[in-house]
């Protein structure tokens, strides 16, 4: 496949494996198998969750700008394998996948999109502003590039206190063109801050293709010029993502300064639910769908005898139930009362009320 | 208090300057709370572009007195991130003119994160910057944009106009769980005076009545307070008693003190170094009209900067800025 990702293949299409007549029993017996099943479950949860979002958006149940992550699930899930609860995550408006991978319960994310009290931002944020302070998930930022400096600051605090924590910041290829990226990359490298820059290069910033927004499209190479370790990764392969992220985080925890991973990926859906998707050829999208990270992993597992139809069906069933529960809970949850409109503007106000 | 440059305080007398008072506030904060650190362009080796942090690098070291590259957005945003993580950063932006490069971080993150996160996050960040004109620095170094920041919910905006306020503003700002912007007027740094030994903290919730009077209320802040006081002094000679209210806090505004004074004097002049259109002075005038319309004996007057980029030439710059003569003329008109 011709990829626009600066010549480095983002993975070759995997051959469809013939279905096995007899699936191995209890594939999750080996740790590796259990791990793959877990990765699959996490990616599937994001995929199905967002497919439900499409339905709900089409029914006008959820509103706002909704940006889907479908096609990019391997990045969030793979990177999160390398992070633990000490670490911090800074995200974008395309963050359902990051939030779910971070462990924010689907019902809290769904309720947020419903604008309900039980939403993870108490209905103040919506799809683009998911937060969970307890899980150190710092949003949900709808200003392209706006989260990058925050990540440097979170990491600076860790550095100053000698905490062996990492701050992971997700952002897009479009954000790479913003001054905030370049200022932050320089600052983080200059001060040796423990920031994991995860650039989700999905080849488009809204309708602008990579080569129409960057004079030099090799983003990892440009990031390296700031004096940090940087390399490109097949973002459609969850194993490749996990391996890269683990390597980077290990090195980060050892104090070797920021790392940059250019995740070469693709969004299968339009930029947002609002976007008619007029700017890219349909066959390009179809070609990329052949690298679907979810079916790619499932097929690989099948080929190695780690998954059979029954196990996949069971997984789908459990994921669907989880999402049904989330939708049901969101529907039943109370609305934020209008009298609470002015809450959470200043902490002094809050303290005064308490 | 005067805005004129005086010889530096002699070590064995107890005069100090606005600049030294700010430095003392910083020193105290750094010494008493190890979460506090200062970062910004040239705050360390250079000593701060206006000398406020001179000597602090030697005292507290480069981790806590942190020189940053020229990247307002990144280091202001980093201050926000560090505040989110429990530190108490003090970020210095050289001047308000350059803060525009960090406006996104200040507005879209610092001011907004608490609300967007449904109250989960707080940003206890202090940002200090120089504001104002009057030093023949021409348009790009002479803006007074504090009124813009005072427009934004989620921020607290302070403008110390006296040496006591300069000395104590930081500890009050650091005690706030939200982002606080401190505007230091460039023409005040050399203002000299003595600190009141009885003052150990400043009341940032209330505007201060700097001079009492019964005939007209003159509302001013920052660099214009001394001009208002000069005007009041002269007006007293003409038999006009001007009460001078120093806002100190530009957001939230202390309506009670402003309107309370107008209820006594029945006349008001609002002085603002910002441009008139859409200014803080317009907000104050509206509040006076909304809350004390029937108590007014004359329309409220405003003395603002002329609607022009502040020019370099001395004569032109003086003409562009609020001056005590203009304040006096306005006061005479409202007193009638
Ligand atoms: C500063 C800013 N400019 C413009 C926009 C409008 N906008 C939203 S997303 C987007 C494209 C961003 O592309 P990229 O960083 O590649 O992320 P992706 O959407 O592909 O995940 C644009 C232009 C914005 N939200 N913020
Ligand atoms: Mg993109």
XYZ file of C-alpha atoms and ligand atoms in Angstrom:
717
model
C 0.000 0.000 0.000
C 1.208 3.453 -0.763
C 1.168 5.299 2.477
C 1.404 9.017 2.797
C 3.314 8.509 6.012
C 6.616 9.648 4.610
C 7.398 6.319 3.037
C 7.544 4.169 6.134
C 4.893 1.545 5.894
C 2.341 1.669 8.618
C 1.987 -2.069 8.412
C 1.171 -4.444 5.643
C -2.245 -5.933 5.285
C -2.486 -9.142 7.179
C -3.781 -12.184 5.350
C -7.113 -13.369 6.571
C -6.598 -16.559 8.471
C -8.721 -19.594 7.706
C -11.139 -20.341 10.467
C -10.007 -23.169 12.608
C -12.356 -26.049 12.958
C -11.374 -26.636 16.546
C -10.398 -23.654 18.565
C -7.962 -24.291 21.372
C -9.713 -24.424 24.679
C -9.317 -21.577 27.168
C -6.804 -19.595 25.129
C -6.132 -17.260 28.009
C -4.084 -19.909 29.811
C -0.755 -18.413 28.803
C 0.059 -14.909 29.993
C 0.741 -13.783 26.443
C -2.619 -15.060 25.309
C -4.375 -13.447 28.227
C -2.603 -10.221 27.441
C -3.693 -10.270 23.824
C -7.244 -10.991 24.848
C -7.084 -8.055 27.220
C -5.764 -5.778 24.486
C -8.520 -6.943 22.206
C -11.156 -6.344 24.842
C -9.902 -2.826 25.479
C -9.821 -1.908 21.806
C -13.189 -3.485 21.202
C -14.688 -1.532 24.071
C -13.536 1.736 22.511
C -14.720 0.706 19.048
C -18.162 -0.399 20.133
C -18.545 2.495 22.535
C -17.948 4.954 19.728
C -20.214 3.098 17.332
C -22.888 3.570 19.940
C -21.983 7.250 20.078
C -22.688 7.477 16.354
C -26.167 6.069 16.890
C -26.832 8.359 19.814
C -25.549 11.375 17.953
C -27.684 10.540 14.921
C -30.679 10.310 17.219
C -29.713 13.730 18.643
C -29.404 12.208 22.099
C -25.845 13.423 22.465
C -24.735 16.715 20.985
C -21.754 18.968 20.586
C -18.702 18.265 18.496
C -18.022 14.554 18.688
C -14.687 13.308 17.321
C -14.356 9.604 16.863
C -11.220 7.575 17.408
C -12.335 4.629 15.313
C -9.278 3.204 13.563
C -6.815 4.615 16.090
C -7.635 2.378 19.059
C -4.288 0.609 19.048
C -2.544 3.840 19.996
C -4.494 4.540 23.175
C -4.585 0.929 24.255
C -0.969 0.164 23.417
C 0.411 3.281 25.072
C -1.607 2.695 28.217
C 0.052 -0.678 28.663
C 3.203 1.210 29.522
C 1.578 3.654 31.949
C 0.449 3.060 35.489
C -1.752 4.957 37.880
C 1.069 7.205 39.094
C 1.405 8.665 35.646
C -0.549 11.527 34.150
C -2.330 11.738 30.819
C -3.091 14.875 28.831
C -5.349 14.407 25.873
C -7.235 16.079 23.047
C -10.846 16.470 21.947
C -10.580 13.070 20.238
C -10.225 11.432 23.588
C -12.940 8.852 24.203
C -10.349 6.193 23.500
C -7.742 7.722 25.787
C -10.269 8.114 28.584
C -11.542 4.552 28.345
C -8.017 3.191 28.052
C -7.109 5.165 31.152
C -9.843 3.291 32.987
C -12.518 5.964 33.282
C -15.701 3.898 33.496
C -17.775 3.886 30.286
C -20.822 5.036 32.233
C -18.988 8.165 33.406
C -17.895 8.947 29.846
C -21.331 8.237 28.419
C -23.080 10.251 31.098
C -20.801 13.166 30.285
C -21.961 13.071 26.702
C -25.515 13.049 27.937
C -24.608 16.135 29.991
C -25.618 14.421 33.196
C -24.520 14.894 36.801
C -22.795 11.548 36.832
C -20.648 12.479 33.860
C -16.921 12.514 34.444
C -16.984 16.324 34.168
C -20.431 16.740 35.722
C -21.877 17.803 32.421
C -19.627 20.843 32.056
C -17.373 19.369 29.417
C -19.095 17.002 27.019
C -17.299 14.794 24.537
C -14.280 17.063 24.154
C -13.600 17.643 27.843
C -13.436 14.408 29.743
C -11.600 14.676 33.079
C -10.762 12.393 35.939
C -8.503 13.950 38.540
C -8.286 10.715 40.522
C -6.939 8.862 37.514
C -4.698 11.797 36.660
C -6.509 12.277 33.382
C -6.136 15.994 32.726
C -8.541 16.308 29.822
C -9.976 16.656 27.178
C -8.525 19.796 25.470
C -10.240 21.270 22.410
C -7.574 23.817 21.609
C -5.262 22.106 19.169
C -1.891 21.914 20.929
C -3.285 23.445 24.122
C -2.547 20.447 26.319
C 1.133 20.240 25.464
C 2.414 22.936 27.840
C 0.337 21.446 30.666
C 2.099 18.151 30.164
C 5.453 19.875 30.535
C 4.262 21.447 33.780
C 2.931 18.218 35.231
C 6.267 16.631 34.398
C 8.152 19.581 35.836
C 6.358 19.137 39.149
C 7.378 15.485 39.169
C 10.952 16.340 38.313
C 11.184 18.957 41.064
C 9.819 16.540 43.651
C 11.855 13.593 42.457
C 8.796 11.526 41.588
C 9.486 8.731 39.089
C 6.320 9.510 37.180
C 5.687 10.093 33.533
C 3.282 12.463 31.821
C 1.911 11.187 28.562
C 0.565 13.751 26.131
C -1.499 12.791 23.105
C -1.839 15.200 20.201
C -2.213 15.128 16.430
C -0.168 15.787 13.325
C -2.030 19.083 13.058
C -0.919 20.075 16.548
C 2.662 19.426 15.491
C 2.382 22.552 13.338
C 1.361 24.708 16.301
C 3.870 26.875 18.122
C 2.801 25.298 21.373
C 4.233 21.979 20.258
C 7.589 23.473 19.344
C 7.811 25.615 22.465
C 6.965 22.647 24.634
C 9.296 20.239 22.872
C 12.157 22.656 23.379
C 11.285 23.285 27.017
C 10.850 19.607 27.832
C 14.107 18.646 26.147
C 15.996 21.588 27.647
C 14.890 20.671 31.150
C 14.941 16.925 30.624
C 11.301 16.571 31.628
C 9.652 13.140 31.803
C 7.115 13.749 29.032
C 6.043 11.061 26.610
C 4.921 12.898 23.493
C 2.532 10.685 21.568
C 1.818 12.243 18.195
C -1.147 10.560 16.580
C -0.320 11.112 12.958
C -3.543 10.164 11.234
C -2.503 12.036 8.104
C -5.118 14.749 8.408
C -5.804 17.867 10.404
C -9.501 18.167 9.724
C -9.467 18.318 5.912
C -5.821 19.226 5.476
C -3.573 16.366 4.486
C -0.175 15.987 6.135
C 1.776 17.126 3.078
C -0.402 20.200 2.796
C 0.360 21.261 6.359
C 4.006 20.280 6.800
C 6.925 21.147 4.540
C 8.793 18.214 6.066
C 6.434 15.366 6.821
C 8.842 13.189 8.777
C 7.583 14.290 12.165
C 9.760 11.973 14.243
C 12.850 13.317 12.557
C 11.801 16.878 13.306
C 11.026 16.050 16.916
C 14.464 14.456 17.261
C 15.990 17.764 16.234
C 14.918 19.137 19.621
C 17.292 16.747 21.291
C 14.989 13.972 22.344
C 14.623 10.335 21.435
C 11.996 10.096 18.719
C 10.844 7.427 16.362
C 7.907 6.382 14.214
C 5.716 3.445 15.112
C 3.077 1.465 13.251
C 0.099 2.853 15.078
C -2.243 0.260 13.608
C -0.431 -2.562 15.408
C -1.156 -2.610 19.101
C 1.864 -4.800 19.814
C 4.185 -2.395 18.067
C 2.645 0.503 19.980
C 2.937 -1.278 23.295
C 6.543 -2.212 22.666
C 7.507 1.308 21.682
C 5.676 2.841 24.619
C 7.204 0.427 27.102
C 10.653 1.169 25.793
C 10.096 4.898 25.947
C 8.544 4.880 29.406
C 11.282 2.695 30.838
C 13.852 5.090 29.527
C 11.820 8.072 30.758
C 11.592 6.655 34.260
C 15.328 6.159 34.217
C 15.593 9.909 33.763
C 16.605 10.190 30.147
C 14.291 13.089 29.329
C 11.350 13.373 26.992
C 10.560 10.879 24.260
C 8.525 11.332 21.144
C 6.572 8.608 19.415
C 5.049 9.306 16.043
C 2.139 6.920 15.828
C 1.296 6.360 12.201
C -2.388 5.789 12.204
C -5.600 6.702 10.454
C -9.108 7.650 11.385
C -11.740 5.622 9.616
C -14.491 8.120 10.271
C -14.827 11.774 9.412
C -13.013 14.370 11.506
C -16.117 14.850 13.618
C -19.744 13.864 13.380
C -20.215 17.242 11.760
C -17.805 16.634 8.897
C -19.046 15.433 5.483
C -15.558 13.993 4.778
C -15.152 15.459 1.300
C -11.393 15.863 1.229
C -10.044 12.331 0.961
C -10.609 9.545 -1.537
C -12.917 6.755 -0.450
C -10.483 4.104 -1.605
C -7.794 5.547 0.656
C -10.115 5.019 3.594
C -10.945 1.510 2.400
C -7.267 0.702 2.006
C -6.549 1.767 5.569
C -9.485 -0.221 6.871
C -7.583 -3.281 5.744
C -5.172 -2.422 8.570
C -7.913 -2.198 11.147
C -6.132 -2.589 14.488
C -9.041 -4.434 16.073
C -9.666 -6.996 13.386
C -5.919 -7.153 12.819
C -5.319 -8.316 16.359
C -8.316 -10.624 16.337
C -7.179 -12.213 13.090
C -3.665 -12.611 14.370
C -4.929 -14.296 17.494
C -7.076 -16.598 15.445
C -4.167 -17.529 13.251
C -2.084 -18.427 16.267
C -4.966 -20.330 17.727
C -5.571 -17.924 20.586
C -9.118 -16.985 19.712
C -12.077 -18.766 18.257
C -15.476 -17.613 17.142
C -17.069 -18.483 20.439
C -14.499 -16.551 22.441
C -14.847 -13.531 20.183
C -18.601 -13.718 20.443
C -18.345 -13.894 24.183
C -16.075 -10.873 24.194
C -18.425 -8.912 21.958
C -21.275 -9.853 24.187
C -19.566 -8.661 27.331
C -18.509 -5.397 25.696
C -22.036 -4.791 24.391
C -23.422 -5.373 27.861
C -20.983 -2.939 29.364
C -22.014 -0.292 26.855
C -25.717 -1.037 27.302
C -25.246 -0.570 31.016
C -23.440 2.700 30.434
C -26.202 4.005 28.171
C -28.902 2.892 30.577
C -27.144 4.516 33.511
C -26.629 7.733 31.553
C -30.273 7.839 30.553
C -31.417 7.401 34.123
C -28.894 9.761 35.689
C -30.095 13.141 36.928
C -29.456 16.323 35.022
C -27.335 19.045 36.510
C -29.759 21.546 38.033
C -29.708 24.982 36.434
C -29.315 26.479 39.908
C -25.835 24.963 39.933
C -24.840 26.863 36.821
C -22.270 29.012 38.549
C -20.555 26.216 40.428
C -16.923 25.378 39.751
C -15.904 28.775 38.469
C -13.680 29.685 41.375
C -12.485 27.573 44.248
C -12.991 30.420 46.689
C -16.654 30.475 45.787
C -16.788 26.735 46.384
C -14.948 26.991 49.678
C -17.264 29.766 50.772
C -20.282 27.571 50.037
C -18.874 24.535 51.814
C 3.400 57.962 47.183
C 5.139 59.235 44.096
C 5.813 57.588 40.789
C 8.951 59.632 40.264
C 12.291 57.928 40.508
C 14.030 58.558 43.764
C 17.496 57.526 44.831
C 17.604 53.904 45.902
C 16.764 53.296 49.485
C 19.714 53.726 51.739
C 20.476 50.517 53.611
C 20.174 52.122 57.021
C 16.937 53.989 56.468
C 13.640 52.211 56.233
C 12.489 53.484 52.854
C 11.882 50.880 50.259
C 10.633 50.780 46.700
C 7.719 49.101 45.000
C 10.277 46.830 43.290
C 11.936 45.879 46.583
C 8.586 45.335 48.217
C 7.630 42.896 45.447
C 10.980 41.137 45.855
C 10.480 40.869 49.584
C 7.096 39.280 48.968
C 8.723 36.764 46.648
C 11.513 36.032 49.086
C 9.038 35.427 51.869
C 6.924 33.098 49.724
C 9.936 31.110 48.551
C 11.288 30.785 52.061
C 8.044 29.721 53.644
C 6.666 27.208 51.133
C 8.846 24.808 49.183
C 6.088 24.305 46.601
C 6.646 27.877 45.475
C 9.005 28.545 42.591
C 9.495 31.419 40.186
C 9.872 30.963 36.465
C 10.005 33.222 33.474
C 12.276 34.863 30.986
C 15.400 36.277 32.624
C 14.146 35.964 36.184
C 17.385 34.286 37.285
C 20.794 35.422 36.077
C 19.485 38.700 34.744
C 17.521 39.344 37.900
C 14.180 39.929 36.207
C 13.722 42.330 33.306
C 12.764 45.056 35.791
C 15.041 43.785 38.515
C 12.295 42.439 40.763
C 13.923 39.049 41.329
C 17.503 40.315 41.582
C 19.462 38.169 44.042
C 16.859 35.453 44.380
C 18.767 33.018 42.161
C 21.739 33.194 44.519
C 19.455 32.672 47.472
C 17.165 29.929 46.206
C 19.061 28.275 43.341
C 18.237 27.581 39.715
C 15.588 24.919 40.371
C 13.359 27.443 42.104
C 14.388 30.554 40.223
C 14.000 29.160 36.774
C 15.049 30.956 33.618
C 12.867 29.900 30.714
C 13.352 30.105 26.987
C 11.298 32.706 25.126
C 8.135 30.690 24.912
C 5.341 32.421 26.792
C 2.759 29.840 25.942
C 4.899 26.894 27.019
C 6.101 28.280 30.330
C 2.748 29.738 31.321
C 1.147 26.410 30.400
C 3.871 24.616 32.319
C 2.989 26.768 35.298
C -0.604 25.621 34.939
C 0.472 21.990 34.755
C 2.729 22.320 37.782
C -0.094 23.995 39.700
C -2.423 21.146 38.755
C 0.149 18.784 40.200
C 0.192 20.604 43.534
C 3.031 23.077 43.156
C 2.585 26.823 43.711
C 4.313 28.331 40.699
C 4.812 32.035 40.276
C 5.238 32.773 36.600
C 6.644 36.089 35.478
C 5.729 37.334 32.026
C 7.996 40.247 31.205
C 5.089 42.499 30.257
C 1.394 42.300 29.489
C 2.258 42.987 25.866
C 3.913 39.581 25.599
C 1.209 37.837 27.585
C -0.814 37.718 24.401
C 1.384 34.843 23.318
C 0.140 32.997 26.385
C -3.445 34.171 26.211
C -4.639 30.771 25.073
C -3.129 29.100 28.118
C -4.452 31.736 30.502
C -7.979 31.796 29.141
C -8.571 28.326 27.767
C -6.717 26.404 30.448
C -5.984 28.340 33.629
C -9.345 30.076 33.827
C -11.400 27.227 32.471
C -10.120 23.901 33.753
C -11.925 24.033 37.068
C -15.274 24.503 35.422
C -14.777 22.182 32.468
C -13.681 19.431 34.811
C -16.773 19.881 36.941
C -14.734 21.180 39.864
C -12.164 18.401 39.938
C -9.182 20.507 39.014
C -7.871 23.758 40.415
C -5.074 25.921 39.092
C -3.408 27.750 41.993
C -1.054 29.651 39.716
C 0.196 33.203 40.126
C 1.201 35.124 37.022
C 2.996 38.426 37.480
C 3.470 40.915 34.692
C 4.286 44.520 34.091
C 1.631 46.708 32.560
C 1.117 50.259 31.464
C 2.664 53.148 29.620
C 4.419 56.357 30.556
C 8.009 55.477 29.851
C 8.211 56.396 26.159
C 8.397 52.773 25.080
C 5.932 53.132 22.184
C 2.897 51.070 21.367
C 4.158 47.497 21.644
C 5.536 48.019 25.142
C 2.823 50.262 26.513
C -0.439 48.377 26.503
C -2.787 48.291 29.478
C -4.695 45.087 28.864
C -5.554 44.154 32.424
C -9.150 45.034 31.639
C -9.243 42.218 29.102
C -8.174 39.754 31.743
C -10.708 41.196 34.160
C -13.365 40.076 31.677
C -12.631 36.401 32.280
C -14.508 34.294 34.843
C -12.201 32.002 36.764
C -9.385 34.524 37.057
C -8.577 36.900 39.865
C -6.903 40.081 38.706
C -4.896 42.265 41.063
C -3.225 45.611 40.531
C -1.145 46.772 43.503
C -0.735 50.550 43.471
C 1.064 51.077 46.764
C 4.197 49.775 48.399
C 2.236 47.969 51.082
C 0.076 46.271 48.492
C 3.157 45.344 46.477
C 4.745 43.829 49.557
C 1.782 41.659 50.518
C 0.031 40.947 47.261
C 1.886 37.716 46.589
C 1.053 35.905 49.793
C -2.600 36.738 49.296
C -2.432 35.564 45.687
C -0.728 32.318 46.642
C -3.434 31.578 49.178
C -6.019 31.610 46.405
C -6.982 28.220 44.955
C -7.399 29.788 41.505
C -5.198 31.525 38.972
C -4.307 35.047 40.008
C -2.845 37.670 37.699
C -0.796 40.413 39.301
C -0.269 43.546 37.241
C 2.719 45.616 38.260
C 2.741 49.071 36.719
C 6.042 49.761 35.016
C 6.204 53.336 36.235
C 5.774 52.295 39.859
C 8.876 50.108 40.294
C 10.988 52.989 41.546
C 8.256 54.506 43.677
C 9.707 54.857 47.156
C 8.172 54.991 50.560
C 8.081 53.211 53.865
C 6.246 50.034 54.619
C 3.638 50.244 57.301
C 4.955 47.933 60.039
C 1.406 47.311 61.208
C 0.385 45.827 57.857
C 1.020 42.094 57.543
C -1.473 41.267 54.866
C -3.629 43.066 52.352
C -7.338 42.687 51.963
C -7.696 41.792 48.335
C -11.427 41.431 48.568
C -11.956 45.125 48.990
C -11.013 48.250 47.166
C -9.203 50.793 49.329
C -10.338 54.335 49.952
C -7.008 56.154 49.684
C -8.372 59.597 50.428
C -11.698 60.641 51.772
C -13.854 63.339 50.294
C -17.479 64.308 50.070
C -17.963 65.903 46.657
C -16.849 63.382 44.074
C -15.601 59.795 43.944
C -12.556 59.216 41.776
C -12.132 55.517 41.000
C -8.662 54.529 39.811
C -6.229 51.641 39.917
C -2.579 50.811 39.399
C -0.506 53.623 37.895
C -3.445 56.027 37.874
C -3.980 56.021 41.626
C -1.124 58.447 42.246
C -2.464 60.698 39.487
C -5.891 60.628 41.110
C -4.352 61.510 44.462
C -2.425 64.398 42.934
C -5.631 65.630 41.376
C -7.489 65.292 44.663
C -4.822 67.312 46.418
C -5.176 70.153 43.926
C -8.958 69.958 43.948
C -8.929 70.321 47.703
C -7.327 73.727 47.152
C -10.330 74.656 45.043
C -12.709 73.489 47.721
C -13.646 70.218 46.015
C -13.391 67.167 48.246
C -12.476 64.166 46.097
C -12.633 60.666 47.511
C -10.103 58.372 45.830
C -10.964 54.703 45.545
C -8.125 52.378 44.555
C -9.670 49.241 43.058
C -6.706 46.943 43.884
C -8.725 43.973 42.647
C -9.939 44.327 39.085
C -11.763 41.027 39.202
C -13.943 40.479 41.092
C -14.785 44.164 41.407
C -15.704 45.431 44.846
C -19.030 46.996 43.965
C -19.841 47.722 47.591
C -16.902 50.055 48.133
C -17.278 51.796 44.767
C -21.020 52.263 44.960
C -20.869 52.993 48.689
C -18.567 55.911 47.996
C -20.718 57.213 45.143
C -23.783 57.077 47.407
C -21.967 59.490 49.693
C -20.561 61.832 47.051
C -23.286 61.506 44.383
C -20.728 62.056 41.649
C -18.111 59.859 40.027
C -15.081 60.026 37.762
C -13.580 56.734 36.620
C -9.931 56.712 35.585
C -8.541 53.906 33.439
C -5.254 53.646 31.569
C -6.971 51.238 29.168
C -8.721 52.476 26.043
C -12.217 53.764 26.676
C -14.215 51.469 24.377
C -15.179 48.260 26.101
C -12.939 49.081 29.034
C -12.943 48.346 32.719
C -14.020 51.967 33.198
C -17.123 51.208 31.147
C -17.909 48.282 33.416
C -17.487 50.390 36.523
C -19.603 53.172 35.124
C -22.367 50.677 34.298
C -22.298 49.239 37.756
C -22.564 52.680 39.276
C -25.506 53.452 36.996
C -27.151 50.097 37.682
C -26.793 50.317 41.418
C -26.880 54.029 42.245
C -28.549 55.753 39.320
C -30.993 57.726 41.418
C -28.261 58.856 43.773
C -26.255 60.515 41.028
C -26.266 64.276 40.749
C -24.380 64.279 37.450
C -23.513 61.873 34.649
C -20.465 59.734 35.430
C -17.283 60.931 33.697
C -14.435 58.809 32.442
C -10.784 59.617 31.958
C -9.158 56.963 29.807
C -6.297 56.572 27.378
C -6.917 58.073 23.966
C -7.954 55.496 21.387
C -4.592 55.347 19.708
C -1.639 52.971 19.916
C 0.487 54.659 22.573
C 3.034 56.828 20.718
C 6.700 57.278 21.526
C 7.185 61.052 21.593
C 6.896 62.385 25.118
C 4.397 65.085 24.308
C 2.199 62.661 22.384
C 2.432 59.945 25.001
C 1.462 62.340 27.775
C -1.476 63.497 25.703
C -2.585 59.910 25.170
C -2.639 58.895 28.844
C -4.887 59.905 31.720
C -3.240 62.775 33.599
C -4.134 64.537 36.794
C -5.152 67.645 34.864
C -7.723 65.615 32.973
C -8.970 64.041 36.175
C -9.326 67.473 37.751
C -11.218 68.812 34.747
C -13.598 65.863 34.846
C -14.135 66.288 38.572
C -14.901 69.981 38.127
C -17.424 69.156 35.404
C -19.330 66.661 37.515
C -19.296 68.875 40.563
C -20.571 71.606 38.271
C -5.954 26.229 18.021
C -7.034 25.587 17.227
N -7.128 25.827 15.918
C -8.085 25.228 15.177
C -8.987 24.372 15.757
C -10.050 23.664 14.930
N -9.625 22.261 14.771
C -10.093 21.303 15.604
S -9.373 19.838 15.333
C -8.440 20.431 14.083
C -7.479 19.521 13.374
C -6.438 18.971 14.282
O -5.736 17.967 13.651
P -4.757 16.990 14.385
O -3.922 17.734 15.364
O -4.028 16.228 13.350
O -5.688 16.016 15.227
P -6.795 15.013 14.704
O -8.085 15.741 14.682
O -6.386 14.520 13.381
O -6.829 13.916 15.714
C -8.704 21.769 13.886
C -8.081 22.601 12.838
C -8.875 24.177 17.151
N -9.747 23.408 17.813
N -7.879 24.754 17.852
Mg -4.536 14.438 12.496
